[in-house]
mmCIF file with all atom_site columns, C-alpha atoms and ligand atoms in Angstrom:
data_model
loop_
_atom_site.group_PDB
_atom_site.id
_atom_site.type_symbol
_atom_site.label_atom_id
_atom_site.label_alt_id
_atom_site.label_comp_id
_atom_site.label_asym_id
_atom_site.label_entity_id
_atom_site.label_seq_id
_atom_site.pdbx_PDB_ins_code
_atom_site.Cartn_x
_atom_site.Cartn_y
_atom_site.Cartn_z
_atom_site.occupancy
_atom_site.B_iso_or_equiv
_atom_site.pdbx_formal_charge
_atom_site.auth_seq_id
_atom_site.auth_comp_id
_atom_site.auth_asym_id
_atom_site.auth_atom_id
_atom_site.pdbx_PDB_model_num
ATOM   1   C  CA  . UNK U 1 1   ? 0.000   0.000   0.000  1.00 56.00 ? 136 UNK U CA  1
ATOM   2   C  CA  . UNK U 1 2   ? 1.182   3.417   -0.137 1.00 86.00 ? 137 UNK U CA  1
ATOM   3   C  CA  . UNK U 1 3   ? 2.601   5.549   2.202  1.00 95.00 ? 138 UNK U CA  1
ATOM   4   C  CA  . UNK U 1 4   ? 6.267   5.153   3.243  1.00 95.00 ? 139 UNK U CA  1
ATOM   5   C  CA  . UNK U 1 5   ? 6.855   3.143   6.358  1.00 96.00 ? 140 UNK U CA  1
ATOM   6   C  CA  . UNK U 1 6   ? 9.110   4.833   9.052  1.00 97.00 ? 141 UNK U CA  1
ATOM   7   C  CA  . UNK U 1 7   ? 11.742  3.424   10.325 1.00 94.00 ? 142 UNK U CA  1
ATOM   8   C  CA  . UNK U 1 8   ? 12.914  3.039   12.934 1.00 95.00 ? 143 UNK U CA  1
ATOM   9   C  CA  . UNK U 1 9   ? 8.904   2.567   13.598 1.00 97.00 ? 144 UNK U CA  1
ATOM   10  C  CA  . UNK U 1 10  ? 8.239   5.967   15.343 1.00 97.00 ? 145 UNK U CA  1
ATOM   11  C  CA  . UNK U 1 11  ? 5.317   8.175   15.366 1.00 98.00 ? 146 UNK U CA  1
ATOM   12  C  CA  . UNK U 1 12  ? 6.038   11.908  13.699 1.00 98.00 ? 147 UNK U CA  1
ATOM   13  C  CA  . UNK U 1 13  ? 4.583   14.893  12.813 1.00 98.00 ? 148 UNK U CA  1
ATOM   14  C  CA  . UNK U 1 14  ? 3.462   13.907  9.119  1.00 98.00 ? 149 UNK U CA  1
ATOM   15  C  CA  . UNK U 1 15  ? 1.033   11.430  11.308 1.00 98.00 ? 150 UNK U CA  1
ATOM   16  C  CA  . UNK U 1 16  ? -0.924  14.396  12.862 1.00 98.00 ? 151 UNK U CA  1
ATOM   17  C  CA  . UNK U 1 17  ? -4.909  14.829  12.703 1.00 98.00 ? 152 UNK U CA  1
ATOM   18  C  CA  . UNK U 1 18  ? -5.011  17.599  15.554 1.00 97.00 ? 153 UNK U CA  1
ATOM   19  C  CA  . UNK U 1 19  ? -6.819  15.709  18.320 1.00 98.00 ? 154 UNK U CA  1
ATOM   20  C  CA  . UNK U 1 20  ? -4.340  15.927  21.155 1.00 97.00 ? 155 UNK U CA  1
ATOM   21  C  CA  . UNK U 1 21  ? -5.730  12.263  22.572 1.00 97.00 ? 156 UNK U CA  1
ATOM   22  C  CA  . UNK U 1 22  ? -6.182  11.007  19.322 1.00 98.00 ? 157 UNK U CA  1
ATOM   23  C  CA  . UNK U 1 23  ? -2.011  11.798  18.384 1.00 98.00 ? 158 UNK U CA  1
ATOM   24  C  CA  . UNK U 1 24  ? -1.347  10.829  21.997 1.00 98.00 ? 159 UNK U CA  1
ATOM   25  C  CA  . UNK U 1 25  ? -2.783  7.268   21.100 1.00 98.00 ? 160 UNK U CA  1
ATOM   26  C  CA  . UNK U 1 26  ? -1.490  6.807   17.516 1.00 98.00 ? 161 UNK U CA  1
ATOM   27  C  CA  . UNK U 1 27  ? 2.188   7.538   19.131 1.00 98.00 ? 162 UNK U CA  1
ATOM   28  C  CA  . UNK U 1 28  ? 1.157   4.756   21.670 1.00 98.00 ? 163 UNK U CA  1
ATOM   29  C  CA  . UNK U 1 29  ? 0.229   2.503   18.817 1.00 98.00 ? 164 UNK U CA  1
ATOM   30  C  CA  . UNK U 1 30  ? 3.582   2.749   16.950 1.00 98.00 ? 165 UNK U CA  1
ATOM   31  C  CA  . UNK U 1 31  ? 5.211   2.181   20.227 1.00 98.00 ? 166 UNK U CA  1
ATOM   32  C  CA  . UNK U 1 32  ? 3.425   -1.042  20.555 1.00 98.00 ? 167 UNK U CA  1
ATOM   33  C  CA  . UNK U 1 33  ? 4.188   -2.220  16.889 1.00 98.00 ? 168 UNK U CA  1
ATOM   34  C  CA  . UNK U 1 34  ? 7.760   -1.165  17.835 1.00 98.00 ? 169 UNK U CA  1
ATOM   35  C  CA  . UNK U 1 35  ? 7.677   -3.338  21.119 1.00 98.00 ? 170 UNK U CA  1
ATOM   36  C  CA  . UNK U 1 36  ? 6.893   -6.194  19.025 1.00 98.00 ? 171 UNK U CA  1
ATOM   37  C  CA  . UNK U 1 37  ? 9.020   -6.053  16.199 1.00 97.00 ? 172 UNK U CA  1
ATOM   38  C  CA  . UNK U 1 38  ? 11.685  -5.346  19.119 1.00 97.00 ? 173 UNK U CA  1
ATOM   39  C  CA  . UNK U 1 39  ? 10.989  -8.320  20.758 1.00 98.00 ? 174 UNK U CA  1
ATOM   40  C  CA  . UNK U 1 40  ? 8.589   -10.636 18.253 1.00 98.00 ? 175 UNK U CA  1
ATOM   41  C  CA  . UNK U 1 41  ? 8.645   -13.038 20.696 1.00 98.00 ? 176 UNK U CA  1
ATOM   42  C  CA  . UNK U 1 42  ? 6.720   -11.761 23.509 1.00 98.00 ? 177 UNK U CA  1
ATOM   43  C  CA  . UNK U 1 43  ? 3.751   -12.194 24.422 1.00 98.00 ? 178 UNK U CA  1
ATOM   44  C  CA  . UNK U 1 44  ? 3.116   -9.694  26.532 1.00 98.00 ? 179 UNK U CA  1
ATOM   45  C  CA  . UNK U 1 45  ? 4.128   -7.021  23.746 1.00 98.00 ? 180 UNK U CA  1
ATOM   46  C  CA  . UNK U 1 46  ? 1.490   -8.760  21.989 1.00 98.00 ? 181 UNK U CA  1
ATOM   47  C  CA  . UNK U 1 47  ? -1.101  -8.369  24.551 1.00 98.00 ? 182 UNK U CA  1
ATOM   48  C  CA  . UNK U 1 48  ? -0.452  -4.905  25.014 1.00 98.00 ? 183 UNK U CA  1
ATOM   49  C  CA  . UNK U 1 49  ? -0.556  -4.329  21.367 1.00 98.00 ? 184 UNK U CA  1
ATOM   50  C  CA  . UNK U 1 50  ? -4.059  -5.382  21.430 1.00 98.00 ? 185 UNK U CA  1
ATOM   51  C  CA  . UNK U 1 51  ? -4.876  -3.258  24.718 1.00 98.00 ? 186 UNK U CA  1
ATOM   52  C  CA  . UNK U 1 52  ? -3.766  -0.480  23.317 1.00 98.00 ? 187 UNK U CA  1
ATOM   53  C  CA  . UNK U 1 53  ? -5.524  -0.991  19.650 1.00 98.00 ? 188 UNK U CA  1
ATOM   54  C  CA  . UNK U 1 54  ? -8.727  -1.661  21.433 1.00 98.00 ? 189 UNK U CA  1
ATOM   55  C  CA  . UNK U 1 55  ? -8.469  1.191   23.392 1.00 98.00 ? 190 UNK U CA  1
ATOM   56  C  CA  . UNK U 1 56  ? -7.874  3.550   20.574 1.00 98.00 ? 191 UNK U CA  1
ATOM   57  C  CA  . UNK U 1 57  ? -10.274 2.150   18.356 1.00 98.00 ? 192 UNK U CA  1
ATOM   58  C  CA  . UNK U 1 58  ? -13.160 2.103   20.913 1.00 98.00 ? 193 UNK U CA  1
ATOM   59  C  CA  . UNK U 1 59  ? -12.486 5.818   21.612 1.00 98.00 ? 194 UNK U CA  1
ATOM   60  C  CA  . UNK U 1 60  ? -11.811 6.821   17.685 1.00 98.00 ? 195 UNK U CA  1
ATOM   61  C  CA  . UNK U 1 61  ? -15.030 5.637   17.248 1.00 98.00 ? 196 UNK U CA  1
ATOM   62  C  CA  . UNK U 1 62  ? -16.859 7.102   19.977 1.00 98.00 ? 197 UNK U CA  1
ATOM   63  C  CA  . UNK U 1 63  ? -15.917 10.330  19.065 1.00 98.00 ? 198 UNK U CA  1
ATOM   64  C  CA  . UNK U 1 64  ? -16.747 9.840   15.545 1.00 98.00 ? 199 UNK U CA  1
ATOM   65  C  CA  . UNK U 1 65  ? -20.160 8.369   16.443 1.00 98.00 ? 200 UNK U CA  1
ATOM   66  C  CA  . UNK U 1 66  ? -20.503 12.025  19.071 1.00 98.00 ? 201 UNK U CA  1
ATOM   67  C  CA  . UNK U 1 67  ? -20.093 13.736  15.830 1.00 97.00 ? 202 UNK U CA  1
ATOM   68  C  CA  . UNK U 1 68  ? -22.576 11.755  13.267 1.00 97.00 ? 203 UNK U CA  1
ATOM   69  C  CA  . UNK U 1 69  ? -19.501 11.579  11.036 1.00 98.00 ? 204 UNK U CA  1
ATOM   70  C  CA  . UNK U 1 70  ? -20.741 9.824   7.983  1.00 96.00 ? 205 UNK U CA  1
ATOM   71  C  CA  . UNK U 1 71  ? -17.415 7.799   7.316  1.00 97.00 ? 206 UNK U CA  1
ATOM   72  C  CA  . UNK U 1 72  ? -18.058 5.910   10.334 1.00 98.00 ? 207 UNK U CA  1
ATOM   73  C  CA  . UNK U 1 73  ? -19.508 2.498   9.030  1.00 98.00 ? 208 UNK U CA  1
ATOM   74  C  CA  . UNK U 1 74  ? -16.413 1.400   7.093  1.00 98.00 ? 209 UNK U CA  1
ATOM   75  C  CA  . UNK U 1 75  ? -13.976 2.890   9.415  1.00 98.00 ? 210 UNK U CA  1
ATOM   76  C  CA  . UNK U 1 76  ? -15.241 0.792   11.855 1.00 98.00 ? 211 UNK U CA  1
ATOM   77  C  CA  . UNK U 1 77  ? -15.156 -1.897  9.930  1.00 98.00 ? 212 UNK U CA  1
ATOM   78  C  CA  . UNK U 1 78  ? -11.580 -1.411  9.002  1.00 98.00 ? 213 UNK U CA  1
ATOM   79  C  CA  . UNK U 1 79  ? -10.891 -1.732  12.735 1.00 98.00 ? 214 UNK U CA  1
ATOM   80  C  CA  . UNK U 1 80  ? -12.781 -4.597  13.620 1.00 98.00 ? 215 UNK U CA  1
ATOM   81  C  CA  . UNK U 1 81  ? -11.450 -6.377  10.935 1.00 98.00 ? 216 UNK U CA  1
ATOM   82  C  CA  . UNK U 1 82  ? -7.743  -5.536  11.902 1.00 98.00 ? 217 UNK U CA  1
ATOM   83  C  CA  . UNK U 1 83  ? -8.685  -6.316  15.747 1.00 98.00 ? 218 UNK U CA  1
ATOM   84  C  CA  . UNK U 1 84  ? -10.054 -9.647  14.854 1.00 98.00 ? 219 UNK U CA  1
ATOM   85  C  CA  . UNK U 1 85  ? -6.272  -10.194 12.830 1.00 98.00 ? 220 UNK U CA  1
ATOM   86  C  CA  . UNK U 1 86  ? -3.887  -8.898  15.437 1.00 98.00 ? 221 UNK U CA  1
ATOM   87  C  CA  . UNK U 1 87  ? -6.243  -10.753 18.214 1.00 98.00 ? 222 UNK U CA  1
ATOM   88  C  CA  . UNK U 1 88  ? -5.555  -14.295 16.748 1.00 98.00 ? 223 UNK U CA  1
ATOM   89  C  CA  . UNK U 1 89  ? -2.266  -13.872 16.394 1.00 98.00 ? 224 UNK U CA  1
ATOM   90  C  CA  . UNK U 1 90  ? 0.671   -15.590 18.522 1.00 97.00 ? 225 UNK U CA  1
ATOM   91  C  CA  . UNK U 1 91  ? 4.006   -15.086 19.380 1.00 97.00 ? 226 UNK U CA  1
ATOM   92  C  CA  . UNK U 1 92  ? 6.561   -15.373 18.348 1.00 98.00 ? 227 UNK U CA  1
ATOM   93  C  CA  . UNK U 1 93  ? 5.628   -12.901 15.261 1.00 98.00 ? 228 UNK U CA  1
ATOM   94  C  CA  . UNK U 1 94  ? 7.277   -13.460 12.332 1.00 98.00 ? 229 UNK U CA  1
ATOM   95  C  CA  . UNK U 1 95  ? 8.229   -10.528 9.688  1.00 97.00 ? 230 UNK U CA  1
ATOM   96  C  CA  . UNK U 1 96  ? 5.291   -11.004 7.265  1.00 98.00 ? 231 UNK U CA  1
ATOM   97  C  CA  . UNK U 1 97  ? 3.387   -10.329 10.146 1.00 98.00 ? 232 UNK U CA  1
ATOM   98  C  CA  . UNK U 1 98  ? 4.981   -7.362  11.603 1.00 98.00 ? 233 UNK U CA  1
ATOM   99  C  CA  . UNK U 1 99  ? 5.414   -5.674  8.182  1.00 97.00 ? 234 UNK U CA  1
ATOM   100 C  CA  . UNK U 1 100 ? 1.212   -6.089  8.146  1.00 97.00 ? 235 UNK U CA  1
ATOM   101 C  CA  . UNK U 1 101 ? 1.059   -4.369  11.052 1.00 98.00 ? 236 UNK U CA  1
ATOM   102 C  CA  . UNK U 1 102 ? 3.434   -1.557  10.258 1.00 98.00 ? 237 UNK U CA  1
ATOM   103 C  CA  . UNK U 1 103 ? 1.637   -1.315  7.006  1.00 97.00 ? 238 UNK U CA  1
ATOM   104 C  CA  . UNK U 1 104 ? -1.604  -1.119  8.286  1.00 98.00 ? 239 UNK U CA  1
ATOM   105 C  CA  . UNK U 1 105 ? -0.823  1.217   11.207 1.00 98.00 ? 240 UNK U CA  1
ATOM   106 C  CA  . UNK U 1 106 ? 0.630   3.490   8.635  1.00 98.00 ? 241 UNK U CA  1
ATOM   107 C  CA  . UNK U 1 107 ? -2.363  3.483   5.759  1.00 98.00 ? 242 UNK U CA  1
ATOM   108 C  CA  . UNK U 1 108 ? -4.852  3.574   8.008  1.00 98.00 ? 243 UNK U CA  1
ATOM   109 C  CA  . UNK U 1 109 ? -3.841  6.815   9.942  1.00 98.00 ? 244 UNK U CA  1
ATOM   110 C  CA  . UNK U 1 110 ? -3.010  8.822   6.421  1.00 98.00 ? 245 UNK U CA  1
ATOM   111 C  CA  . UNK U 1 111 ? -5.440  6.953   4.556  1.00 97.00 ? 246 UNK U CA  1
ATOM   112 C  CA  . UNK U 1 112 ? -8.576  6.709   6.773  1.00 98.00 ? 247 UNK U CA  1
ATOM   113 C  CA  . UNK U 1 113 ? -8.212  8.589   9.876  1.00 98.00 ? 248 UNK U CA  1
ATOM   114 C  CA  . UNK U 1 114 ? -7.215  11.551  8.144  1.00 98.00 ? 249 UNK U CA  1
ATOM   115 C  CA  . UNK U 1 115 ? -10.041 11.849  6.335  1.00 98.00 ? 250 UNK U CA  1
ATOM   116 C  CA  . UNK U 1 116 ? -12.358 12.784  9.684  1.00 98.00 ? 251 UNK U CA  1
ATOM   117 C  CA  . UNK U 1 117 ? -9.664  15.652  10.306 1.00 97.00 ? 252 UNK U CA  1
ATOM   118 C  CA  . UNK U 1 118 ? -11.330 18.725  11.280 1.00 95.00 ? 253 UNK U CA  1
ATOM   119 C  CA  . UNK U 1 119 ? -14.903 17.041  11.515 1.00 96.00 ? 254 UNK U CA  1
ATOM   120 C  CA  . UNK U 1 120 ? -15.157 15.809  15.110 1.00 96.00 ? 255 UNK U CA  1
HETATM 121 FE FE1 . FE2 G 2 .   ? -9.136  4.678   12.712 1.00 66.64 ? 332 FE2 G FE1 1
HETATM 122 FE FE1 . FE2 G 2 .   ? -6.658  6.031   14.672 1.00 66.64 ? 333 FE2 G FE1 1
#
């Protein structure tokens, strides 16, 4: 997909869609992906991986719902759908794997989130 991947795998300022808690939480997020590509075989960077997804996406979403924003169905769908991946997976996690998640970290912000900038 298209936007460049960082690396090393840290949040910055091209990432930005002006919602203090909502940069505060994608920074979180690429710290998590970093923890596990850092160590792929934890589980507990795993686990908090998913903690911190869920916790992101559950308040992206309520704040999108607070607004009616009309992008909301397949947004959320895009997250459930990338919950449901990252919660069946396993350590250790092999590249393919953590090259998804980088990926899909990355596309989603500039390709999705950014689209609800300045609407909620
Ligand atoms: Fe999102
Ligand atoms: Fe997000």
């Amino acid at each position: 997909m298209g936007f460049d991947i960082p690396e090393p795998f840290v949040w910055d300022e091209s990432f930005k869609v002006f919602y203090e808690k909502i940069d505060g939480e994608h920074k979180n997020l690429f710290k998590a992906v970093f923890g596990c590509a850092k160590e792929p075989g934890s589980a507990s960077a795993l686990t908090n991986l998913v903690e911190v997804t869920a916790n992101h996406f559950e308040n992206e979403e309520g704040m999108m719902t607070a607004k009616n924003y009309a992008g909301y169905p397949p947004h959320k769908k895009a997250h459930d759908e990338f919950l449901g991946k990252i919660k069946g997976l396993k350590a250790p996690l092999d590249d393919a794997t953590l090259n998804f998640a980088k990926d899909w970290l990355v596309n989603h912000i500039k390709g999705t989130d950014f689209k609800y900038k300045g609407a909620l």
